[in-house]
GROMACS .gro file of C-alpha atoms in nm:
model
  398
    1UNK     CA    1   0.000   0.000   0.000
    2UNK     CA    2   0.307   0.230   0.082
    3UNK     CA    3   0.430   0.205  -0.263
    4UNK     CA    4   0.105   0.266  -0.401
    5UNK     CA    5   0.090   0.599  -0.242
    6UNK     CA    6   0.425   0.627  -0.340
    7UNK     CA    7   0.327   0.602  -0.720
    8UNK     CA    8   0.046   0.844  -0.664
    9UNK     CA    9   0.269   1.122  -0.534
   10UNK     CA   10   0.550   1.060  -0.809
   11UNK     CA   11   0.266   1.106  -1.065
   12UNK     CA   12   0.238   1.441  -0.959
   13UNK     CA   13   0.617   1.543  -1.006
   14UNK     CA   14   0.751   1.714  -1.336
   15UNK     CA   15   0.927   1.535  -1.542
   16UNK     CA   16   1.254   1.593  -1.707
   17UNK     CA   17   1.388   1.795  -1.976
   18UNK     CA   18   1.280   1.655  -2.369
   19UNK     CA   19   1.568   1.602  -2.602
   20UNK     CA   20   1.537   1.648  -3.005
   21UNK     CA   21   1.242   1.383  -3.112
   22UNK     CA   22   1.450   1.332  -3.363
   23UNK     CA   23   1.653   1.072  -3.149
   24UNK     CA   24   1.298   0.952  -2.966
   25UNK     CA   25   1.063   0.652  -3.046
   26UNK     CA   26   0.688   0.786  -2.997
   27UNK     CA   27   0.497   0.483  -2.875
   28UNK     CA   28   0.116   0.580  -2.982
   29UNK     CA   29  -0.088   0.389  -2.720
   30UNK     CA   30  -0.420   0.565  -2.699
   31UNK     CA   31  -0.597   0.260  -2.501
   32UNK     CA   32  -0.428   0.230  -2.186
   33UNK     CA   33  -0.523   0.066  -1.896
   34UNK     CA   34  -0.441  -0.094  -1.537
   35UNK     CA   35  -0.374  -0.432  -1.532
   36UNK     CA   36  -0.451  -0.688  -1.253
   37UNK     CA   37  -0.372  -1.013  -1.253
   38UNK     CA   38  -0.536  -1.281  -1.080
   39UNK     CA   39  -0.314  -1.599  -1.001
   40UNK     CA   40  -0.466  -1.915  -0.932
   41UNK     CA   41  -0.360  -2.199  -0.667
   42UNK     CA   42  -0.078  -2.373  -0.864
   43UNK     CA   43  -0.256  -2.637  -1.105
   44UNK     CA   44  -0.547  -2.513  -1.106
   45UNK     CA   45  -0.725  -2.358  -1.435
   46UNK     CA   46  -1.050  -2.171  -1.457
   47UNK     CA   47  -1.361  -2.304  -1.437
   48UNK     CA   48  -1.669  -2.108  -1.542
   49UNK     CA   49  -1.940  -2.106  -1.258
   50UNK     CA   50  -1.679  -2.212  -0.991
   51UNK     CA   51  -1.582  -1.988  -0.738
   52UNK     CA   52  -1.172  -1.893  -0.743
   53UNK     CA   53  -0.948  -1.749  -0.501
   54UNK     CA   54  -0.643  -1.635  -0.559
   55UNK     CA   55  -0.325  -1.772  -0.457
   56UNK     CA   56  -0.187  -1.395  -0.579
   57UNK     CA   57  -0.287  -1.075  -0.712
   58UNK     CA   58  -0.082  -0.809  -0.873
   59UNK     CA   59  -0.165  -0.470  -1.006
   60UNK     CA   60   0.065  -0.290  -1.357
   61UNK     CA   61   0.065  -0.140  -1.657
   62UNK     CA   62  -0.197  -0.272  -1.913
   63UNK     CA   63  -0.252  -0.148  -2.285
   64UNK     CA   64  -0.050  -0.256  -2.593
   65UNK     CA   65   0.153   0.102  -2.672
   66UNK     CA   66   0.244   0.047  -2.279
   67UNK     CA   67   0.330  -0.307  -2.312
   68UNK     CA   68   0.571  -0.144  -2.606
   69UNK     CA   69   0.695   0.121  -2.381
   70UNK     CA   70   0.783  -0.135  -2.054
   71UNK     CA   71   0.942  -0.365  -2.279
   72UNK     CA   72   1.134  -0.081  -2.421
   73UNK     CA   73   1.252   0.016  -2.083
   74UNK     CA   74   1.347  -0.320  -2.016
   75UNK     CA   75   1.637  -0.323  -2.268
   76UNK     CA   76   1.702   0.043  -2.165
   77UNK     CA   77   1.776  -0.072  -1.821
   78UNK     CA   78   2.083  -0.225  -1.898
   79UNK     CA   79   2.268   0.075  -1.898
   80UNK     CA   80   2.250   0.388  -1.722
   81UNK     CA   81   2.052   0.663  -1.911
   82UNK     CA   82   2.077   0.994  -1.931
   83UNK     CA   83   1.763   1.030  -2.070
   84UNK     CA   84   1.405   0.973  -1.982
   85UNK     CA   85   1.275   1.059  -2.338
   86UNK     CA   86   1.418   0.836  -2.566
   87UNK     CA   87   1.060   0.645  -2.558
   88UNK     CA   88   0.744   0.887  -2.516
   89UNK     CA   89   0.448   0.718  -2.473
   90UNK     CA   90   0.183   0.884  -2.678
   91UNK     CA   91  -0.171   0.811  -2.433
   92UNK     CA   92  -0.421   0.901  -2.270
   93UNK     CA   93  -0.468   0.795  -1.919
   94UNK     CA   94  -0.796   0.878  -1.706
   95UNK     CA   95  -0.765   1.081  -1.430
   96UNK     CA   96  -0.867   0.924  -1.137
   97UNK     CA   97  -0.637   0.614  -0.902
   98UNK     CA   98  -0.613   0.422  -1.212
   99UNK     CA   99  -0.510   0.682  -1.393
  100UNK     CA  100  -0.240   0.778  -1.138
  101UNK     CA  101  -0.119   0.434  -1.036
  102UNK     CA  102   0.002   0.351  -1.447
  103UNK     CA  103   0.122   0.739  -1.473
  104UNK     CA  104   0.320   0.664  -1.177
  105UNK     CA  105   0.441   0.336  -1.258
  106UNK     CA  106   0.556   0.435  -1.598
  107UNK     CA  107   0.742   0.665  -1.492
  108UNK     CA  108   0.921   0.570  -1.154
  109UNK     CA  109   0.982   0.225  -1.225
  110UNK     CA  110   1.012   0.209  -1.625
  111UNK     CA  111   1.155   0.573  -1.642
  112UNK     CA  112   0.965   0.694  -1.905
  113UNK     CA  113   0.927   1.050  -1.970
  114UNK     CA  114   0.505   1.177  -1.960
  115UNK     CA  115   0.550   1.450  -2.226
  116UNK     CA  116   0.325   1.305  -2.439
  117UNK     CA  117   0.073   1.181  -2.222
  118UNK     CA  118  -0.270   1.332  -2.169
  119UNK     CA  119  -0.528   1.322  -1.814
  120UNK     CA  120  -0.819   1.265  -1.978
  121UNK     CA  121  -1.140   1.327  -1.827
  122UNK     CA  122  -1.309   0.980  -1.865
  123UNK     CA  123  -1.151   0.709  -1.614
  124UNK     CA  124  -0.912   0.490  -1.732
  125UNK     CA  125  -1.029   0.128  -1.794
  126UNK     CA  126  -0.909  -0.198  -1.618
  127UNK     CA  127  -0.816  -0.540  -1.747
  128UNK     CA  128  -0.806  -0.839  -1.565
  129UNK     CA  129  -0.592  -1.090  -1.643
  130UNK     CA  130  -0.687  -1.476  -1.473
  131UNK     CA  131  -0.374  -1.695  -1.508
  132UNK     CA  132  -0.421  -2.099  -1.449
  133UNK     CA  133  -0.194  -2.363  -1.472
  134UNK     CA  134  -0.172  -2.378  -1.798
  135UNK     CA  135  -0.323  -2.120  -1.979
  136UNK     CA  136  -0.456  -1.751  -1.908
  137UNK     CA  137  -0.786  -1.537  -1.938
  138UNK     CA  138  -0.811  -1.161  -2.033
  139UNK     CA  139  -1.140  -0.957  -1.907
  140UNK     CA  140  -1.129  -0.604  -2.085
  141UNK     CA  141  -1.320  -0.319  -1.971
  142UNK     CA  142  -1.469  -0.056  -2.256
  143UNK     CA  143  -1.268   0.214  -2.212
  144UNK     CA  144  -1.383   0.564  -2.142
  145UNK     CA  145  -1.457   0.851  -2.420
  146UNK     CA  146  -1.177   1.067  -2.540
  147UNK     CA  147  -1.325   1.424  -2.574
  148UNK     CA  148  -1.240   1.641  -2.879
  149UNK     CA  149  -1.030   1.903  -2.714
  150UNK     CA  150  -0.824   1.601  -2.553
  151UNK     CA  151  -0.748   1.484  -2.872
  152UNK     CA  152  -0.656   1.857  -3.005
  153UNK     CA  153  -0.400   1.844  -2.671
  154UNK     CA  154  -0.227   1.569  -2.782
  155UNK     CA  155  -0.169   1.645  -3.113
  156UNK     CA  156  -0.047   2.007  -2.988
  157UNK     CA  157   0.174   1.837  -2.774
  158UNK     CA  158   0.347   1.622  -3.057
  159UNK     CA  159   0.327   1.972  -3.254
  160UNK     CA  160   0.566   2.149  -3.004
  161UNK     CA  161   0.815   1.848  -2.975
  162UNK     CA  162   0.821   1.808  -3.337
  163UNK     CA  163   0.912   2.238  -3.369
  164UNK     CA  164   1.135   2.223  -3.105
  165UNK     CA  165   1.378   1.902  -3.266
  166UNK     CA  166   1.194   1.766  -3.585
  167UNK     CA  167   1.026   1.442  -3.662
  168UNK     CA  168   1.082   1.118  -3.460
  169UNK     CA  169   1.355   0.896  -3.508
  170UNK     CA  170   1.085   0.584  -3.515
  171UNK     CA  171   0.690   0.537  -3.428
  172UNK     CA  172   0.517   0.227  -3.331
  173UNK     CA  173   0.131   0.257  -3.344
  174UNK     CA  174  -0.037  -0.026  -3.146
  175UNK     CA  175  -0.362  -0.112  -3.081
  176UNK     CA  176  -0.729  -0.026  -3.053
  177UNK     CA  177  -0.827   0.341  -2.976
  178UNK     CA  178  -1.068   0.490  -2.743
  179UNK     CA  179  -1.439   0.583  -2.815
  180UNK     CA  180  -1.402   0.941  -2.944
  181UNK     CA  181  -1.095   0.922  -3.163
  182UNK     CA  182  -1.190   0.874  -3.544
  183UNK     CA  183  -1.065   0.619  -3.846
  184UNK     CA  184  -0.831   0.849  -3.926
  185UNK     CA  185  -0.636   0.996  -3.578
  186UNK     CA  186  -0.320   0.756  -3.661
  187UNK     CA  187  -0.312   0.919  -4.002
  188UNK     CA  188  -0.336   1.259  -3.839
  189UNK     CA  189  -0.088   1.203  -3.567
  190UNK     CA  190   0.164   1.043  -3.797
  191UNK     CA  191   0.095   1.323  -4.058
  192UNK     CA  192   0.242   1.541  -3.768
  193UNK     CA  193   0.550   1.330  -3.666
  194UNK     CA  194   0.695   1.163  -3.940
  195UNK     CA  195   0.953   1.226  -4.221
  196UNK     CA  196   1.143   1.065  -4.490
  197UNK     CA  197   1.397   0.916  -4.209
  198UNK     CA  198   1.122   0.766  -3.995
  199UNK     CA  199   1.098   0.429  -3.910
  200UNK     CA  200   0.737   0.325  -3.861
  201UNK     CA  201   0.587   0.014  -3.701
  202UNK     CA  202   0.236  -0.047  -3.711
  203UNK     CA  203   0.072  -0.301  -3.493
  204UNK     CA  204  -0.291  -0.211  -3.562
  205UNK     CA  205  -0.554  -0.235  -3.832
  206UNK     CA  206  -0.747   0.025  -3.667
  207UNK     CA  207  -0.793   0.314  -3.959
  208UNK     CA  208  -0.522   0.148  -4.173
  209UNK     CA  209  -0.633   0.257  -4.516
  210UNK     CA  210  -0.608   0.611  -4.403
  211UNK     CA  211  -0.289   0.552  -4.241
  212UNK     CA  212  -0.114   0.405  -4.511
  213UNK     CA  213  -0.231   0.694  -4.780
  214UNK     CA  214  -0.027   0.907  -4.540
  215UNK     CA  215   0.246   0.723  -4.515
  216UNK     CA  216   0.283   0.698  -4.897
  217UNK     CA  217   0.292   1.089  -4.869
  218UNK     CA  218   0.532   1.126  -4.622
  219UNK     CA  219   0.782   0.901  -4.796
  220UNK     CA  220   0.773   1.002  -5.131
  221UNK     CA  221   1.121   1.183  -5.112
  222UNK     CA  222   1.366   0.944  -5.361
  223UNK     CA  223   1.621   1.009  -5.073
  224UNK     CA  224   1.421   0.876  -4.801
  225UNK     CA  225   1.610   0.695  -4.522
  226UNK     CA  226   1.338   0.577  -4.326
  227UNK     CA  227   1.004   0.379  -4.392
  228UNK     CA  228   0.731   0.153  -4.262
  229UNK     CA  229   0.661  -0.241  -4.180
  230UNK     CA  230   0.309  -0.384  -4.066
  231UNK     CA  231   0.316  -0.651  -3.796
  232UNK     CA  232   0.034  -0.892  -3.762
  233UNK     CA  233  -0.012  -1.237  -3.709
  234UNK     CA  234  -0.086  -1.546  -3.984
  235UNK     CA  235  -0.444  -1.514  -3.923
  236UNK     CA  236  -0.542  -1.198  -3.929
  237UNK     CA  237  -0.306  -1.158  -4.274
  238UNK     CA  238  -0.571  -1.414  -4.375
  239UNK     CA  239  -0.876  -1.240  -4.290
  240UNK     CA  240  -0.787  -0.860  -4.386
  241UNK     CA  241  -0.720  -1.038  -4.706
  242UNK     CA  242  -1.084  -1.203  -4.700
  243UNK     CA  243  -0.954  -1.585  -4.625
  244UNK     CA  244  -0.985  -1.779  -4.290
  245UNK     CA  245  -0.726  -1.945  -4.106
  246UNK     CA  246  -0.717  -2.077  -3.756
  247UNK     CA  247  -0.447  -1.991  -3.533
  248UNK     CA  248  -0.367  -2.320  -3.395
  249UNK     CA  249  -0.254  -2.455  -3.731
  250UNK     CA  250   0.075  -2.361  -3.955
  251UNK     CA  251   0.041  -2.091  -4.234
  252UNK     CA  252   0.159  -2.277  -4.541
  253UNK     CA  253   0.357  -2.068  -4.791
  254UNK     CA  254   0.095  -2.087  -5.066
  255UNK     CA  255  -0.156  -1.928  -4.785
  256UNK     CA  256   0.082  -1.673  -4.690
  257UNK     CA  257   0.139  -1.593  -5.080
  258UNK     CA  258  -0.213  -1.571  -5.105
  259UNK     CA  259  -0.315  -1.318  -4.856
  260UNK     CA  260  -0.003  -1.091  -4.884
  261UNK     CA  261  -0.197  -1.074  -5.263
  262UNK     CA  262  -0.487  -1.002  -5.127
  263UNK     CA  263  -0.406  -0.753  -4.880
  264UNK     CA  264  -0.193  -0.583  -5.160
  265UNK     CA  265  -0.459  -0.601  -5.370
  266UNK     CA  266  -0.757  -0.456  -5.112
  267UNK     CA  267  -0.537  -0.168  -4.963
  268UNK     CA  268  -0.415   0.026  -5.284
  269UNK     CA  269  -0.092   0.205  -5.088
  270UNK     CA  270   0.020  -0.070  -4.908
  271UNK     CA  271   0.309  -0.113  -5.160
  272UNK     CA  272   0.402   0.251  -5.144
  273UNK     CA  273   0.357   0.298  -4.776
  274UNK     CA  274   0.512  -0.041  -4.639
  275UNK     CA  275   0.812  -0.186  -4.715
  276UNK     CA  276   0.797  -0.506  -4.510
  277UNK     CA  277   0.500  -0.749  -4.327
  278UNK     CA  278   0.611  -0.900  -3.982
  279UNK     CA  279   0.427  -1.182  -4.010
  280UNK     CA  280   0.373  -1.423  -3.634
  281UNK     CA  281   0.269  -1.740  -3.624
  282UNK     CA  282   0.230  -1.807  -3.269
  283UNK     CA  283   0.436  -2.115  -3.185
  284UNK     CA  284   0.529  -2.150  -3.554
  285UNK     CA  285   0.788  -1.998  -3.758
  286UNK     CA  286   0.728  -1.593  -3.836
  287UNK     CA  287   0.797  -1.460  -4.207
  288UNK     CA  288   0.947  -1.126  -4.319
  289UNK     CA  289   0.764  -1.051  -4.639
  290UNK     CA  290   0.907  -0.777  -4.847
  291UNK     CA  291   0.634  -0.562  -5.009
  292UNK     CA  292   0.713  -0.536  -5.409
  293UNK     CA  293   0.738  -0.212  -5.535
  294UNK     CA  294   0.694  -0.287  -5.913
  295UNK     CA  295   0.361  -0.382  -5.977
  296UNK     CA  296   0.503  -0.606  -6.266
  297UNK     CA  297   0.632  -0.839  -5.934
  298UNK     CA  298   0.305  -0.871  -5.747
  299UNK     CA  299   0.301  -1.196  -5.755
  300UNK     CA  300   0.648  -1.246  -5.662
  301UNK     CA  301   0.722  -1.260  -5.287
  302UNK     CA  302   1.028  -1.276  -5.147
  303UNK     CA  303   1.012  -1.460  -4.791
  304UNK     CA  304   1.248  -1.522  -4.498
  305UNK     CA  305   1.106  -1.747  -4.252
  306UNK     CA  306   1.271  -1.682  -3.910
  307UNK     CA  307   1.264  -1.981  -3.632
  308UNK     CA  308   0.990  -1.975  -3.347
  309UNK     CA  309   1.204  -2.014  -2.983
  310UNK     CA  310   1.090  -2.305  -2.802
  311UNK     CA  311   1.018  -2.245  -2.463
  312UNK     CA  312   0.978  -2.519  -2.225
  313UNK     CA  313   0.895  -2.612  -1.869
  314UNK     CA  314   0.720  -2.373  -1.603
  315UNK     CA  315   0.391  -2.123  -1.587
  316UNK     CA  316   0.371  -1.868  -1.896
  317UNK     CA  317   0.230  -1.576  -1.945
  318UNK     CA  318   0.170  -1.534  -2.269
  319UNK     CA  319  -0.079  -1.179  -2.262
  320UNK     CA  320   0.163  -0.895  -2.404
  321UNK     CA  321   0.412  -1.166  -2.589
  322UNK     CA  322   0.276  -0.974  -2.933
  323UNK     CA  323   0.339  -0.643  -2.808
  324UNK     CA  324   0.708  -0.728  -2.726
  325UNK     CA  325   0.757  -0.864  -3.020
  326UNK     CA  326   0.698  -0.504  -3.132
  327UNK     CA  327   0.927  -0.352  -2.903
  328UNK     CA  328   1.209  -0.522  -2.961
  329UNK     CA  329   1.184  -0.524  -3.339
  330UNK     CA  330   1.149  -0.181  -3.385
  331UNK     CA  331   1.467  -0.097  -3.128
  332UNK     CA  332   1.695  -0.346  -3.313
  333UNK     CA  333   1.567  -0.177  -3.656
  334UNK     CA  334   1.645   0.116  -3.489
  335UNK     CA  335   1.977   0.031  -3.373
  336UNK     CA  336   2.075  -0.181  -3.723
  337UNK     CA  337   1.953   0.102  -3.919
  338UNK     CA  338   2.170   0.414  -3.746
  339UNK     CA  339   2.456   0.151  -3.650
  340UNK     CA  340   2.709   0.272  -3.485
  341UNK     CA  341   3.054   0.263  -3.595
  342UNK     CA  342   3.362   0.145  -3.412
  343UNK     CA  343   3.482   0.364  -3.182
  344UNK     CA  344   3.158   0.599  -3.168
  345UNK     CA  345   2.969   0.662  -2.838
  346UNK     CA  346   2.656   0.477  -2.674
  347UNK     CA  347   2.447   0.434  -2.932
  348UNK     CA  348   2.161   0.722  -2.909
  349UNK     CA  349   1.839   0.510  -2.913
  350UNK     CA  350   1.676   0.199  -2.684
  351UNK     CA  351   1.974  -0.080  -2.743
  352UNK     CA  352   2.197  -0.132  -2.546
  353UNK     CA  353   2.552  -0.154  -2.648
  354UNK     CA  354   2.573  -0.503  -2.588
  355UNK     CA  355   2.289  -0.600  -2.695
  356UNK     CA  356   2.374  -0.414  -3.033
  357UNK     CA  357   2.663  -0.581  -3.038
  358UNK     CA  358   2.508  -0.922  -3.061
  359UNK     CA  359   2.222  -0.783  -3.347
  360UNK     CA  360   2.554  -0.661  -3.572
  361UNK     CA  361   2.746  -0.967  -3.530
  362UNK     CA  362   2.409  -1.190  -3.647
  363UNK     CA  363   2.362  -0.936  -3.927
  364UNK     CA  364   2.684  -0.939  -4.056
  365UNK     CA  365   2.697  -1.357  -4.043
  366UNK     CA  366   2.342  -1.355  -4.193
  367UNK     CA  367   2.496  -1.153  -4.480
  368UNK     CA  368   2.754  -1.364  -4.578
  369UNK     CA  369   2.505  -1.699  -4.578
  370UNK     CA  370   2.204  -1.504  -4.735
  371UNK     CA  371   2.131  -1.375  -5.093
  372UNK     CA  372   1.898  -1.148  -5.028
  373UNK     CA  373   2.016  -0.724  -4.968
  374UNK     CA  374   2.148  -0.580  -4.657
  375UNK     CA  375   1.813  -0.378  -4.610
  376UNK     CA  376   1.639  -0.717  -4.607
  377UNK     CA  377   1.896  -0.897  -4.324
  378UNK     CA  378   1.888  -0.597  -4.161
  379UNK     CA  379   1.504  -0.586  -4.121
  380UNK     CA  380   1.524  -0.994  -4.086
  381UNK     CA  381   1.757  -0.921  -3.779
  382UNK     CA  382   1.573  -0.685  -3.601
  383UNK     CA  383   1.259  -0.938  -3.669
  384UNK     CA  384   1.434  -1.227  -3.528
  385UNK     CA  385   1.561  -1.042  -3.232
  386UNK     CA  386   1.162  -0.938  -3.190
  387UNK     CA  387   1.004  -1.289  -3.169
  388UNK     CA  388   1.335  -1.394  -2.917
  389UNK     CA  389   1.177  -1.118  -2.713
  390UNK     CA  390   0.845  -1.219  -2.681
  391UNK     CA  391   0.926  -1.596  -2.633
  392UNK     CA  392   1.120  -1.464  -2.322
  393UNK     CA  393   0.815  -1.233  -2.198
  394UNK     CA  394   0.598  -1.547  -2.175
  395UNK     CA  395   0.852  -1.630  -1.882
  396UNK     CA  396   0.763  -1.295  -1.690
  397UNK     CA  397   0.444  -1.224  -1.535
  398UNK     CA  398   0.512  -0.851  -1.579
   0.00000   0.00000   0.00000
């Protein structure tokens, strides 16, 4: 209860000076919410219409753009930072105890910087979490509606960063959004924050049509640097693209083949906007598909299929695996794509320097066995090192 109150207070502080965006991943996470998690005696599983108590109960940091930014942090905590705004968390969080107890959380345990975040009026929604022996049950609440003018703050907020030190270095857009924001707020926010150097994650299909039309726009520059990948699993690949497939079973290649055709074919930009699909497979091998450019190669695919980790023995905790996925392929991207060269300093973004040092070393030997580009191993890399990162968060209750 102490450090409860403790979180409460801290939520109140200021936070600390904001760098140039221009070395910051925004983390757009407009559905936030506090997580509990109910733990059941050890083998035990739930059983609808029985009555359960818990062997433990924890309170955190729920939504997917904060699963992103936690994960983040995690890699960030292996060295000492000097800065708390190299991942902003672009949310809205209720005012209210919830509210407070994730504002507080984020920011005196994960050390991430609230200049991006917005006390909106509604309170913020909880999601329960019921983990058995052997697998795990998610109750969401609906979550509260975002007013107009709240929406108007944030984007004034990204607005002033953006004058003050230019567009982000990378943006990962997860999730659902709130009741009030429209189809096309991830197209307006990302219309605001990035440029031709931008490297842009999506993990949402939430207003994607009008997302990727912006996209297109903002990297039509022939010198571009940066550019855009869509992460999703095998199945829902399947369905945007008007085909079912269930997730227990293996995506075959001809399936994959066909619904990369189909979703090229139903969203009209996705070839100019995206340059890769991170495709998941839950326990099966993931895919990197690169997105042809000339429409003369639609048909043509060319596919890396990365491992799955096996994970074996004890509890998991599988809620979130997706969203650190996310996480840690956009930092490796991050890191692969501004890679430091002997000799430089720390590395300016979320890697680690020991980490990064690992991602190079599998790039460069992936480069010598592969035929496809550097662009593509790099992206490949910065996959794999993804899916290694959620296989490990299904060891972590948190």
């Amino acid at each position: 209860m102490n450090y409860l109150w403790h979180l409460l207070l801290v939520s109140t502080m200021s936070a600390t000076t904001t760098h140039a965006l221009s070395t910051s991943i925004v983390v757009v996470g407009l559905n936030a919410a506090l997580q509990k998690r109910f733990i059941l005696p050890p083998n035990t599983n739930l059983e609808p219409g029985n009555v359960h108590r818990a062997h433990k109960s924890e309170t955190g940091v729920g939504g997917k753009g904060q699963d992103v930014g936690v994960a983040m942090s995690c890699l960030m905590s292996k060295e000492k930072q000097s800065r708390d705004d190299k991942v902003l968390l672009a949310q809205f969080l209720g005012q209210g105890p919830e509210g407070d107890a994730v504002s507080g959380a984020l920011r005196l345990r994960r050390g991430l910087s609230d200049k991006l975040t917005v006390r909106n009026a509604a309170p913020l929604r909880t999601c329960t979490t019921i983990v058995g022996k052997d697998c795990a049950t998610e109750l969401v609440e609906t979550s509260g509606e975002v007013t107009e003018q709240e929406l108007e703050q944030l984007g004034k907020k990204i607005e002033s960063l953006v004058s003050d030190g230019g567009k982000a270095s990378g943006v990962c857009i997860m999730g659902s959004m709130p009741p009030g924001c429209g189809d096309d707020t991830y197209a307006s926010l990302s219309e605001k924050m990035v440029g031709k150097d931008t490297l842009v994650l999506i993990d949402s299909v939430i207003g994607l049509d009008s997302l990727l039309k912006t996209l297109k726009t903002c990297f039509e520059s022939d010198d571009r640097e940066g550019g855009a990948v869509l992460k999703l699993n095998a199945a829902e690949l399947c369905k945007l693209a008007g085909a079912d497939k269930s997730e227990a079973e293996k995506v075959t290649i001809e399936e994959l083949t066909a619904a990369t055709r189909g979703f090229l074919s139903k969203y009209e930009c996705a070839s100019s906007a995206l340059d890769y699909l991170c495709v998941t497979d839950g326990k099966f091998p993931g895919y990197l598909v690169e997105v042809p450019k000339d429409s003369t190669e639609e048909d043509k695919f060319n596919l890396i299929q990365l491992p799955a980790t096996e994970i074996k023995g004890g509890m998991l905790f599988p809620i979130g695996a997706g969203d650190t996925v996310a996480a840690g392929t956009l930092a490796a991207w991050q890191y692969l794509h501004h890679e430091p060269q002997t000799g430089e300093d720390n590395f300016f973004g979320v890697v680690p320097k020991q980490v990064g040092s690992v991602l190079s070393s599998v790039k460069s030997k992936w480069l010598g066995d592969a035929s496809s580009d550097e662009r593509s191993i790099k992206m490949a890399t910065s996959f794999a090192f993804g899916l290694s990162c959620g296989s490990a968060s299904c060891l972590q209750q948190e």
